mmCIF file of C-alpha atoms in Angstrom:
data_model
loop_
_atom_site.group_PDB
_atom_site.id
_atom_site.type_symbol
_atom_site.label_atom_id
_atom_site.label_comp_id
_atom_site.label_asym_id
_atom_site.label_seq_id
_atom_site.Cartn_x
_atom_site.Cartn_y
_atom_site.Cartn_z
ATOM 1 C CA UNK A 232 -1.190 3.446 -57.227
ATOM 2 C CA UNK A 233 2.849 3.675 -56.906
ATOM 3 C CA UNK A 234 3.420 5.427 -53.283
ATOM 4 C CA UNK A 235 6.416 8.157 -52.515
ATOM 5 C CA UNK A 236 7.100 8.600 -49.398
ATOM 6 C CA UNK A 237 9.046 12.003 -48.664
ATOM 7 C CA UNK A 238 11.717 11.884 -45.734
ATOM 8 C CA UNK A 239 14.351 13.959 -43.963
ATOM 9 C CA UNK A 240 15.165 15.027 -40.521
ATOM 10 C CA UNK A 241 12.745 17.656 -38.608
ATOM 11 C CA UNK A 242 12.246 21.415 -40.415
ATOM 12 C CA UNK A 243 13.924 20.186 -43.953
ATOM 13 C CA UNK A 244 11.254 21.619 -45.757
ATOM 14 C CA UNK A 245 9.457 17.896 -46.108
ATOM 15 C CA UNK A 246 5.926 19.099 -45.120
ATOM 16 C CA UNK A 247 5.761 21.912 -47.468
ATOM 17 C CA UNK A 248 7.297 20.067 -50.383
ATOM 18 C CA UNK A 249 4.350 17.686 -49.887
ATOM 19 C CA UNK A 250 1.884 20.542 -49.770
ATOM 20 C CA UNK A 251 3.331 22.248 -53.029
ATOM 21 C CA UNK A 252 3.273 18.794 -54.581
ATOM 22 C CA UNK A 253 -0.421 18.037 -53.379
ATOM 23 C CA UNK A 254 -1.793 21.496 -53.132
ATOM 24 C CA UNK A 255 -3.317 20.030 -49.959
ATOM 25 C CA UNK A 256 -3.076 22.107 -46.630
ATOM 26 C CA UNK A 257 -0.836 20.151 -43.797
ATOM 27 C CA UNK A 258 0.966 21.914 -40.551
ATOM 28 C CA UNK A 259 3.996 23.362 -41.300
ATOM 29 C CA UNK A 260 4.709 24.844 -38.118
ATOM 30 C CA UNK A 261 8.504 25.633 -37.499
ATOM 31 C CA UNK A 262 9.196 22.882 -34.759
ATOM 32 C CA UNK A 263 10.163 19.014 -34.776
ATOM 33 C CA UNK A 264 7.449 16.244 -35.141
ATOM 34 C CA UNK A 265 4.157 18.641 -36.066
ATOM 35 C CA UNK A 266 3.418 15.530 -39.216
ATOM 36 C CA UNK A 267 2.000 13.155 -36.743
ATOM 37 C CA UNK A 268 0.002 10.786 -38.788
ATOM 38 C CA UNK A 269 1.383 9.985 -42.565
ATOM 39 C CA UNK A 270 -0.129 12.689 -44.966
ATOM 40 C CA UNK A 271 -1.286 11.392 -47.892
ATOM 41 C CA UNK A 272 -2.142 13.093 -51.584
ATOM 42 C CA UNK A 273 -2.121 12.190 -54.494
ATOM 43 C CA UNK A 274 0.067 13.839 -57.774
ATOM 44 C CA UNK A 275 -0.654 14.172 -61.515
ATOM 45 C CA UNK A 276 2.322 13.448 -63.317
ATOM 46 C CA UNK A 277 3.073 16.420 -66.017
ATOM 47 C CA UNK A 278 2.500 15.407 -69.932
ATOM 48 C CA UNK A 279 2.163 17.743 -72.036
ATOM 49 C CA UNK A 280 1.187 14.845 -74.611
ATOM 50 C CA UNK A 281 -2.094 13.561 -73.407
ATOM 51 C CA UNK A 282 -3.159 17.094 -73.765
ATOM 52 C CA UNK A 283 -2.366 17.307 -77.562
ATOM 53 C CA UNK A 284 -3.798 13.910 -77.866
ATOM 54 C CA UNK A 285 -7.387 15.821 -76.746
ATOM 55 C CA UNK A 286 -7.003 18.374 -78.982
ATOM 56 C CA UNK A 287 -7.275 16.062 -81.704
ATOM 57 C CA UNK A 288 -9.372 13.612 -81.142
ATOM 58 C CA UNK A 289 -12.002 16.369 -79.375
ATOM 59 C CA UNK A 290 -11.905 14.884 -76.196
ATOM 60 C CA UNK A 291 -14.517 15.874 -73.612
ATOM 61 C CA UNK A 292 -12.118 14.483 -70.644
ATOM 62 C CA UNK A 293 -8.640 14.665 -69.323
ATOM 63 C CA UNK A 294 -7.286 11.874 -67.260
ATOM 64 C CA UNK A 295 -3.767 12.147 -66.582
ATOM 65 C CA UNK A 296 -1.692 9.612 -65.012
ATOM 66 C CA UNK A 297 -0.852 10.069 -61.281
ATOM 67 C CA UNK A 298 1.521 9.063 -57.827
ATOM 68 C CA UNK A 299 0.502 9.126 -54.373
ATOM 69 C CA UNK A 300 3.074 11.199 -52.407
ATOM 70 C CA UNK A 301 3.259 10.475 -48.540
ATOM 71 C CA UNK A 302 4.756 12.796 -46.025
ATOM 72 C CA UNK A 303 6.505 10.610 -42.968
ATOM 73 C CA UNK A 304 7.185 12.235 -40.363
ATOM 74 C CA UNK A 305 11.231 13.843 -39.534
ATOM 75 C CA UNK A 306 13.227 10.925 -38.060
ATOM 76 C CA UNK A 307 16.121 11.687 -35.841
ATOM 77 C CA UNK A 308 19.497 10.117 -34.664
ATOM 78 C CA UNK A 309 18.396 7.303 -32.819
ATOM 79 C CA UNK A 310 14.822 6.554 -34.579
ATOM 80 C CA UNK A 311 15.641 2.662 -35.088
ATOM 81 C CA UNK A 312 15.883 2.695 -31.239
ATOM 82 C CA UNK A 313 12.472 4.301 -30.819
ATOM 83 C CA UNK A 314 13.799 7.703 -30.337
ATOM 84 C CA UNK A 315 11.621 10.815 -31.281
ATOM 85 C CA UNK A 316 8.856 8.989 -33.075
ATOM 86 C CA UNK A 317 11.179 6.802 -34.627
ATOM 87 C CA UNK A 318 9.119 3.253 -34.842
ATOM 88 C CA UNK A 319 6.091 4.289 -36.029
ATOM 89 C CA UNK A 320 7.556 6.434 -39.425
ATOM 90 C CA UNK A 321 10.398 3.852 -39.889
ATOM 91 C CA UNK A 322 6.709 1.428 -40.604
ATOM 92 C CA UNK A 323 4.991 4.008 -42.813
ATOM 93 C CA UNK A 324 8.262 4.244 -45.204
ATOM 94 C CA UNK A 325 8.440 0.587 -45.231
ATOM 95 C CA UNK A 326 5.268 0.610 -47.337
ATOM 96 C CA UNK A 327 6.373 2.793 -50.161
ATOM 97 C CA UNK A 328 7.559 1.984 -53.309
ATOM 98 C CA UNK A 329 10.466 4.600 -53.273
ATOM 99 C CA UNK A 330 11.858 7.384 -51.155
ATOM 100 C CA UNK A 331 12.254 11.233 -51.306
ATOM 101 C CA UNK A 332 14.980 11.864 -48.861
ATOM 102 C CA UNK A 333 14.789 16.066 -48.144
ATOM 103 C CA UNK A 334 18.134 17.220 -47.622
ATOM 104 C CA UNK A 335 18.267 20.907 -45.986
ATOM 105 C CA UNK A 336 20.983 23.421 -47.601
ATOM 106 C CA UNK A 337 19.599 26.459 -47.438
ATOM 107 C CA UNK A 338 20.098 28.762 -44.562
ATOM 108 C CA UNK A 339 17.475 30.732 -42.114
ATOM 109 C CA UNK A 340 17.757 31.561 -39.008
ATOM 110 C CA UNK A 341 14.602 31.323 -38.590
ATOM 111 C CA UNK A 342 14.053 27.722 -38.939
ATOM 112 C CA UNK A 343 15.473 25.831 -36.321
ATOM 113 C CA UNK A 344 17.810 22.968 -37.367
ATOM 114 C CA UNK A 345 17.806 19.382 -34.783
ATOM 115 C CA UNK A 346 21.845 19.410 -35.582
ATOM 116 C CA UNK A 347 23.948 22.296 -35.210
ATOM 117 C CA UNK A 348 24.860 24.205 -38.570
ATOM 118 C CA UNK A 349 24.016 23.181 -42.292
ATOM 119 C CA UNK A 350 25.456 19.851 -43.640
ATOM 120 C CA UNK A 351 23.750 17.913 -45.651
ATOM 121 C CA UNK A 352 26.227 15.558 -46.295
ATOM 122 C CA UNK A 353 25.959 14.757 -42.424
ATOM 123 C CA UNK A 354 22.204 15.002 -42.896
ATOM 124 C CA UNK A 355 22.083 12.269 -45.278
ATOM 125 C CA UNK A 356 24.449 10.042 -43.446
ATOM 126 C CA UNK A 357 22.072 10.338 -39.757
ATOM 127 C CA UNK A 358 19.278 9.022 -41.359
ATOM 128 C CA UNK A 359 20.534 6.464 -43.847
ATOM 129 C CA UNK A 360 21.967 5.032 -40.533
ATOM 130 C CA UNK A 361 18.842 4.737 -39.498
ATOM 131 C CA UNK A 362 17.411 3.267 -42.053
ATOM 132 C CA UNK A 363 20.049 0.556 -42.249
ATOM 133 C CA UNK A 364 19.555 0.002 -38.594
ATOM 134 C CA UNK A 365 16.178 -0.777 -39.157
ATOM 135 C CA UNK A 366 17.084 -3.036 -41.851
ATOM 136 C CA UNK A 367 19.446 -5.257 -39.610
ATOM 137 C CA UNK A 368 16.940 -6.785 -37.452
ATOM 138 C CA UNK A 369 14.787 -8.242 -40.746
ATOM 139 C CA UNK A 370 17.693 -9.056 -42.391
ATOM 140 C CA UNK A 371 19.060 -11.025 -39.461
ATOM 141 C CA UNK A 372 15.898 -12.949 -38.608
ATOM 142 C CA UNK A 373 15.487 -13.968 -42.175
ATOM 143 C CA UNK A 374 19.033 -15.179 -41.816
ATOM 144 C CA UNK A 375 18.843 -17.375 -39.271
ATOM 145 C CA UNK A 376 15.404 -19.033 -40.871
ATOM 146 C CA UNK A 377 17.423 -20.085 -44.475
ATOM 147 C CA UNK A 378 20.417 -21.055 -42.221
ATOM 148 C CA UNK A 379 17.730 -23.540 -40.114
ATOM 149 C CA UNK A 380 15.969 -24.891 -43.275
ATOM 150 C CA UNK A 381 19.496 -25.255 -45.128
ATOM 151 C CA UNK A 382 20.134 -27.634 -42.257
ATOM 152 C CA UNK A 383 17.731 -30.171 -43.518
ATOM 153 C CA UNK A 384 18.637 -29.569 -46.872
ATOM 154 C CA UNK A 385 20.634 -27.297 -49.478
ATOM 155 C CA UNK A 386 18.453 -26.448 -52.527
ATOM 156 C CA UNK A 387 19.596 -23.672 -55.380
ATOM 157 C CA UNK A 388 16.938 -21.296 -53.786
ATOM 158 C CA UNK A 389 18.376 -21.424 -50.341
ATOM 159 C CA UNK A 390 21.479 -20.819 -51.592
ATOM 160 C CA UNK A 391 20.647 -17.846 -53.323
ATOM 161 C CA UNK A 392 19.110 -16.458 -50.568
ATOM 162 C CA UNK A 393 21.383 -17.353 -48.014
ATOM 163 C CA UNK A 394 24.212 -15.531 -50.362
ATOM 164 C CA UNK A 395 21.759 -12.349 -50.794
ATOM 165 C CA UNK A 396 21.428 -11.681 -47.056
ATOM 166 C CA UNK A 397 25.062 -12.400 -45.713
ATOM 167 C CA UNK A 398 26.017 -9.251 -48.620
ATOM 168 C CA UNK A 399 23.362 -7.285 -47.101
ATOM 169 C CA UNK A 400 24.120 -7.728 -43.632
ATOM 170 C CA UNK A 401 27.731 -7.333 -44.058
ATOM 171 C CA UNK A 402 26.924 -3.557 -45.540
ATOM 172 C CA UNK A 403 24.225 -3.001 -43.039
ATOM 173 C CA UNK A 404 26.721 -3.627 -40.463
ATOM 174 C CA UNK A 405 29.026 -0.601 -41.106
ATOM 175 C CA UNK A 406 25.478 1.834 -41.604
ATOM 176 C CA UNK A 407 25.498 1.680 -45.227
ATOM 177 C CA UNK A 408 22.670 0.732 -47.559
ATOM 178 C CA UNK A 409 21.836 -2.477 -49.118
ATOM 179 C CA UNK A 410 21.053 -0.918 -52.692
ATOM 180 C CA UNK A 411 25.082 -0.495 -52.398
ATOM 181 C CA UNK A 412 25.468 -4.654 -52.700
ATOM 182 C CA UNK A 413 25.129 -6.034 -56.058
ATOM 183 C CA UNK A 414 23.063 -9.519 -56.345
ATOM 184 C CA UNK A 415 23.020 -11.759 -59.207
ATOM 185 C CA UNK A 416 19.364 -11.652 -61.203
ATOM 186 C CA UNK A 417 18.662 -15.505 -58.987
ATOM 187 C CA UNK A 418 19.760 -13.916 -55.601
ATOM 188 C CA UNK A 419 17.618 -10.272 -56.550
ATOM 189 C CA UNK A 420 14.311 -12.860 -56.659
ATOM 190 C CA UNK A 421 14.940 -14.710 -53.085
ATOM 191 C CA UNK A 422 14.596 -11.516 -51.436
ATOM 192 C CA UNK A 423 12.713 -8.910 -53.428
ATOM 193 C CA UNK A 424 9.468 -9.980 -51.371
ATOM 194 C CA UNK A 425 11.168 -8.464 -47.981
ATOM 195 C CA UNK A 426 10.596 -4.319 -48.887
ATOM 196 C CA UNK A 427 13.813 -3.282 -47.201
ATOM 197 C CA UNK A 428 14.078 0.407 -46.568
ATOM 198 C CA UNK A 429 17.687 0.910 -47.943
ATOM 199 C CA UNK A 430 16.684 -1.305 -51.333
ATOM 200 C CA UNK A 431 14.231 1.334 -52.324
ATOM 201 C CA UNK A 432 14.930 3.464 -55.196
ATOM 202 C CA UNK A 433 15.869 6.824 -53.191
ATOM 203 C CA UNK A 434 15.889 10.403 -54.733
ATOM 204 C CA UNK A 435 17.335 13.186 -52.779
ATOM 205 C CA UNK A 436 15.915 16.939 -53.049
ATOM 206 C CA UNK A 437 18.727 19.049 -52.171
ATOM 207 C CA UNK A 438 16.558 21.986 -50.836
ATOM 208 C CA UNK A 439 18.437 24.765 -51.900
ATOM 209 C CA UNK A 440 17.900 28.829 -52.260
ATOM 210 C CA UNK A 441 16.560 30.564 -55.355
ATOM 211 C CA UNK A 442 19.804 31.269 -57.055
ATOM 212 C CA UNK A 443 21.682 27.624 -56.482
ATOM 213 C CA UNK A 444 18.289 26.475 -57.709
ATOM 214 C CA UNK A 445 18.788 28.169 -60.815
ATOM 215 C CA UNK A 446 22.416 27.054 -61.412
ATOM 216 C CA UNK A 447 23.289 25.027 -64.368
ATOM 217 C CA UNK A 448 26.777 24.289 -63.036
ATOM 218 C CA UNK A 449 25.185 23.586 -59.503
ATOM 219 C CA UNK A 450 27.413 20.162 -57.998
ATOM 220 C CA UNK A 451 25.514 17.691 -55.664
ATOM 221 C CA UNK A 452 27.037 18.281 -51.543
ATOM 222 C CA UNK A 453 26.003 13.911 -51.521
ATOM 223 C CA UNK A 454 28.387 12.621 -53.609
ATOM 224 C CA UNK A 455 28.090 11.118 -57.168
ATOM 225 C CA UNK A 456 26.920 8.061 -56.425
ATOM 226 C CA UNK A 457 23.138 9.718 -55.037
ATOM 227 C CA UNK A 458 20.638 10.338 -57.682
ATOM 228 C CA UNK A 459 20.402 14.284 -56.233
ATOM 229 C CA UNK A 460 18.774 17.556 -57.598
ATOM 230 C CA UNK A 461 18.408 20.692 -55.714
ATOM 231 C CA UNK A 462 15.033 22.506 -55.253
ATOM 232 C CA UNK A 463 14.185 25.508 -53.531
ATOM 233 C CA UNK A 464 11.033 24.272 -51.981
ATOM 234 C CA UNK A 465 10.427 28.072 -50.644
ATOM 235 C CA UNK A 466 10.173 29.047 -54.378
ATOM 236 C CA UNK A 467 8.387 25.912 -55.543
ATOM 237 C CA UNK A 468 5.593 26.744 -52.783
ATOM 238 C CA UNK A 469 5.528 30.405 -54.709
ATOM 239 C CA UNK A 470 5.298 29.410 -57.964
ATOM 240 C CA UNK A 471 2.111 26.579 -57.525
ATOM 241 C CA UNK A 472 0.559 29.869 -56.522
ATOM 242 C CA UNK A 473 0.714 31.501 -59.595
ATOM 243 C CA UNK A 474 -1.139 31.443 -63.177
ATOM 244 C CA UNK A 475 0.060 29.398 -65.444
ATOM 245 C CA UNK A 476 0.967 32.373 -67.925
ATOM 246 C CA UNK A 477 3.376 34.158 -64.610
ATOM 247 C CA UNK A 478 4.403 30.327 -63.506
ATOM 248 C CA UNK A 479 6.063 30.087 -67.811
ATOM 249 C CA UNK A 480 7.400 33.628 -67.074
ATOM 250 C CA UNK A 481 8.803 33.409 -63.969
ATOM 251 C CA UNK A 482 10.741 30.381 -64.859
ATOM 252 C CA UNK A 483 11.760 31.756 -67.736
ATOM 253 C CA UNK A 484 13.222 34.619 -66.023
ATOM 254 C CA UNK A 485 15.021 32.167 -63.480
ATOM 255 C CA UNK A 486 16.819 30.900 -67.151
ATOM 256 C CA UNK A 487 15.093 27.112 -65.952
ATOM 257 C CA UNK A 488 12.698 24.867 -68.794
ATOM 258 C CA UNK A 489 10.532 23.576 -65.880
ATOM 259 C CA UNK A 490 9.653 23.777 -62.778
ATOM 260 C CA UNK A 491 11.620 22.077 -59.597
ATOM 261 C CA UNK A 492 8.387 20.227 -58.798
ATOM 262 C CA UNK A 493 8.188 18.783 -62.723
ATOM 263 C CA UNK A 494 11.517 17.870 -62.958
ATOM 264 C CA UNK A 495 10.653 16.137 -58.958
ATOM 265 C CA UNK A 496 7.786 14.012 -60.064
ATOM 266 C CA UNK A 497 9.777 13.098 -63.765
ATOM 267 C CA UNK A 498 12.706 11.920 -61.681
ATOM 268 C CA UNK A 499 10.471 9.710 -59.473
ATOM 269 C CA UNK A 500 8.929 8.021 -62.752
ATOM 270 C CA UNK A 501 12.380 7.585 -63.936
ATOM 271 C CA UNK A 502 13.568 5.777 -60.898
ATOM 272 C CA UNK A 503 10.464 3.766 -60.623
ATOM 273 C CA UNK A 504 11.169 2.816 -64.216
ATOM 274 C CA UNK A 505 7.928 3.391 -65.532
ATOM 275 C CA UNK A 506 6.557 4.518 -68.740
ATOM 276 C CA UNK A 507 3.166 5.731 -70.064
ATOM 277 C CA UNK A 508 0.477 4.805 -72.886
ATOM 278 C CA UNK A 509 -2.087 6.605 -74.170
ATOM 279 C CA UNK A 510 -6.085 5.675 -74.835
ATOM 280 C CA UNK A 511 -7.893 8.502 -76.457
ATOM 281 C CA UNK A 512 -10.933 9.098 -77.955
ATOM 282 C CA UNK A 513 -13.696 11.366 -78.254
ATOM 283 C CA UNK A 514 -15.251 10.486 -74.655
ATOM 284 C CA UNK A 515 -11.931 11.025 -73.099
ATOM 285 C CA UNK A 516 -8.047 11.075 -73.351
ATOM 286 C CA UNK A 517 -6.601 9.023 -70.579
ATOM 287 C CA UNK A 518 -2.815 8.715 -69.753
ATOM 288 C CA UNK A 519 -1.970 5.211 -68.206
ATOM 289 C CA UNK A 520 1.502 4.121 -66.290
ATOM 290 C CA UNK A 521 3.032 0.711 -66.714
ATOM 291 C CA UNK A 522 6.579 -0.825 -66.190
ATOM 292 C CA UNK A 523 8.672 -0.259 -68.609
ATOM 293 C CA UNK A 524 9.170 -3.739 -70.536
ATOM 294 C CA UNK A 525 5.666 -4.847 -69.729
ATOM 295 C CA UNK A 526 3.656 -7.090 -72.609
ATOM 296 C CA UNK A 527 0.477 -5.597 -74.348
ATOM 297 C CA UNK A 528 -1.802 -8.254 -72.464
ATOM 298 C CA UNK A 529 -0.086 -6.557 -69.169
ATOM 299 C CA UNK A 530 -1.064 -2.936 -70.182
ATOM 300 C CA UNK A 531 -4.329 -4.334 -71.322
ATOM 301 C CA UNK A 532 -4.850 -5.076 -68.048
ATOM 302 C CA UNK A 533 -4.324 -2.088 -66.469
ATOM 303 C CA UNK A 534 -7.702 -0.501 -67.889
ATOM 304 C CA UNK A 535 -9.692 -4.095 -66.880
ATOM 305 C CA UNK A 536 -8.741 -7.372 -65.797
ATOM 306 C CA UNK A 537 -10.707 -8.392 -68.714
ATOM 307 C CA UNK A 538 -8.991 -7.039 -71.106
ATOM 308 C CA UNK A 539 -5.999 -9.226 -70.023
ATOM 309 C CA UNK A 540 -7.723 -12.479 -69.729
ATOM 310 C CA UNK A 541 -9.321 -11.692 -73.117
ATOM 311 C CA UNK A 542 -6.510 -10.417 -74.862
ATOM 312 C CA UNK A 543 -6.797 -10.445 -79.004
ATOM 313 C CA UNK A 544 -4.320 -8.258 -80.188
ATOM 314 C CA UNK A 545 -3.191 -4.252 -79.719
ATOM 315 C CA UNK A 546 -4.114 -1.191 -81.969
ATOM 316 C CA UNK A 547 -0.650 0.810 -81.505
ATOM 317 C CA UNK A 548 0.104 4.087 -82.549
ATOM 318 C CA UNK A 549 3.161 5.825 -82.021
ATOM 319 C CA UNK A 550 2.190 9.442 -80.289
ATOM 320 C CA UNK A 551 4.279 10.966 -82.747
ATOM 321 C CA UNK A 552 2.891 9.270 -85.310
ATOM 322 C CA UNK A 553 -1.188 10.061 -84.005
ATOM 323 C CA UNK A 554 0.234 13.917 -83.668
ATOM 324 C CA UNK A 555 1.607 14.122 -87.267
ATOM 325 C CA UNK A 556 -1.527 12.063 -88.889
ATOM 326 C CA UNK A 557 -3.732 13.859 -86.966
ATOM 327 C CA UNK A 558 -5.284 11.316 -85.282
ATOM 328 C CA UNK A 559 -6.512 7.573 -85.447
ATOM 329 C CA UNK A 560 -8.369 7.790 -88.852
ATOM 330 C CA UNK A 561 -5.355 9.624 -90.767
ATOM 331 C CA UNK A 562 -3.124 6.800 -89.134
ATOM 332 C CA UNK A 563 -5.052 4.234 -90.566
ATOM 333 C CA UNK A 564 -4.916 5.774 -93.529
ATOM 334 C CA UNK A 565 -1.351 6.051 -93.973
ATOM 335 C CA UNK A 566 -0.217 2.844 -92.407
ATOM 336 C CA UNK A 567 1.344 4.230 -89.378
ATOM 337 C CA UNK A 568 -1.866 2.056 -87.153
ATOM 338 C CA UNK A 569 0.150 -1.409 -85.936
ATOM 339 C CA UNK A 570 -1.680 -4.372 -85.102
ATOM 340 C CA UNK A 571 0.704 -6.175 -82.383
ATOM 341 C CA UNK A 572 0.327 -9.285 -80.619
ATOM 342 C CA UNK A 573 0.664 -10.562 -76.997
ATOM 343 C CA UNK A 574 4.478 -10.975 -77.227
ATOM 344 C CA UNK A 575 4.395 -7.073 -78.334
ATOM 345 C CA UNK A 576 6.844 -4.986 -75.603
ATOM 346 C CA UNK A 577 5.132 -1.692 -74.892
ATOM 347 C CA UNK A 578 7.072 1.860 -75.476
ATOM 348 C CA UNK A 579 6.647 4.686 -74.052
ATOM 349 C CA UNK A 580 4.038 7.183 -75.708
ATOM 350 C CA UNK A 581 2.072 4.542 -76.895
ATOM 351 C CA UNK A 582 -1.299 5.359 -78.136
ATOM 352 C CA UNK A 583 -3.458 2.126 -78.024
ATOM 353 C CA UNK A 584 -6.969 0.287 -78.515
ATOM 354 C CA UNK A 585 -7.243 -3.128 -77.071
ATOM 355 C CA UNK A 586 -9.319 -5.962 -78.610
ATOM 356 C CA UNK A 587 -10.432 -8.508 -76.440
ATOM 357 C CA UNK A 588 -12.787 -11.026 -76.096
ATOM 358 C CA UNK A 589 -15.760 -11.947 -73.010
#
């Protein structure tokens, strides 16, 4: 399962994003460094779809798709040094697939700040420096091993590779990220095995009040070039609470189409550039996330191993397509059933029934 892992500085509102997100109870006490070990719980990823797929076909299960979210720990200024509890979180994020960097814009003063006074464009900066920091060291030790094996001998790899870390370390250098440098597709491959922290895809949750949540016009305080939204957590963490009826309503009255939490875990899917396909039946309706650009034989795969190895061809039907022929048998019917092959690129809202063979 595709990991999140949420991060800001201390009292940003990480902990109880993660517990709106998860539902599940962590400490949220109003002082630096209470997330001690990485929290860990896992999100279902809103689809309306897969829940009109069960109404037709009967379906006497739900199984919607899903992302583990992990809450690290705040860093602080000086975290790549060890300071705070620096080492340890700087690890845990290192194992994620992407990052939800908590920026803090609301204010209370009640909720102590580690800096003085709201800035979240100085926010943003403190710990990207860290996280570039951190970078250095495995970009410079990786460095100096292509450098020694170029020595006996220049191949087309080394070279690649050799060219992809002197770009990086010349941005780390100045405490910028390395998704700023831009690789070629051969130089992308000699180094997309090393999980650098400033390569991940990185969304930033502007947490916000209620009314600059609600505000069409609302401009980012990051700059254009951050993927940013703003949130009030302190709402979301009110509205999980509610019925879904008074959740529709309350939204509604805030003029927004859905939730700060959906639009959260949408974004995420977006940057991870994943898609979803369908199985459904009478036993269940099951939602299932793949890469976008991924082959049938691939997605096949996904439900069994099996299914890969034996791959024989793909029953595809466009979800629109099952919704308006209500259902398998009326797509059949009216030609709108595709029988695709193992070259066949899956889309997004597929609805499909592998054939394979043991």
């Amino acid at each position: 399962m595709l990991q999140v892992g949420i991060v800001g500085l201390p009292n940003v509102g990480k902990s109880t994003l993660f517990k709106t997100l998860t539902k599940k109870q962590v400490d949220c006490a109003n002082f630096p460094f209470c997330t001690i070990e990485p929290n860990v719980g896992v999100v279902e990823v809103p689809d309306e779809r897969i829940k009109k797929l069960a109404e037709i076909s009967k379906s006497e299960k739900i199984i919607p798709t899903a992302i583990e979210f992990v809450d690290i720990a705040g860093l602080v200024k000086g975290a790549h040094k060890g300071e705070g509890l620096g080492n340890k979180f700087l690890a845990n994020i290192r194992e994620v697939d992407m990052i939800v960097h908590v920026v803090r814009a609301f204010h209370d003063e009640n909720v102590h700040h580690v800096e003085a006074g709201i800035d979240p464009a100085r926010d943003v900066e403190t710990i990207e420096i860290e996280l570039a920091m951190a970078d250095i060291g495995t970009v410079e030790k990786r460095l100096e091993t292509v450098r020694g094996k170029m020595k006996a001998g220049v191949t087309k790899d080394l070279e690649n590779e050799e060219s992809a870390l002197s770009k990086m370390f010349s941005v780390l250098q100045t405490g910028k990220m390395a998704n700023t440098v831009e690789l070629t597709e051969d130089e992308e491959k000699m180094v997309a095995d090393m999980s650098l922290l400033t390569r991940k895809p990185i969304l930033y949750v502007v947490n916000v009040d209620e009314v600059t949540a609600a505000d069409k016009n609302w401009k980012s305080p990051l700059g254009a070039e951050r993927l940013a939204i703003p949130v009030s957590i302190k709402v979301e963490s009110e509205i999980v609470e509610m019925s879904v009826d008074d959740q529709q309503m309350f939204l509604s009255e805030l003029g927004l189409a859905q939730s700060g939490l959906d639009r959260l875990i949408a974004k995420c899917y977006e940057l991870l550039n994943l898609i979803t396909f369908f199985t459904s039946g009478e036993k269940e309706s099951r939602a299932w996330t793949i890469q976008r650009g991924w082959l049938a034989p691939q997605a096949a795969g996904v439900i069994h191993t099996d299914f890969e190895k034996g791959f024989i061809r793909a029953e595809v039907i466009g979800y629109e397509d099952f919704v308006a022929c209500n259902g398998e048998v009326g797509a059949r019917d009216t030609g709108k059933l595709r029988v695709e092959g193992k070259s066949y690129v899956m889309q997004d809202g597929d609805v499909c029934h592998f054939r394979f063979s043991t």
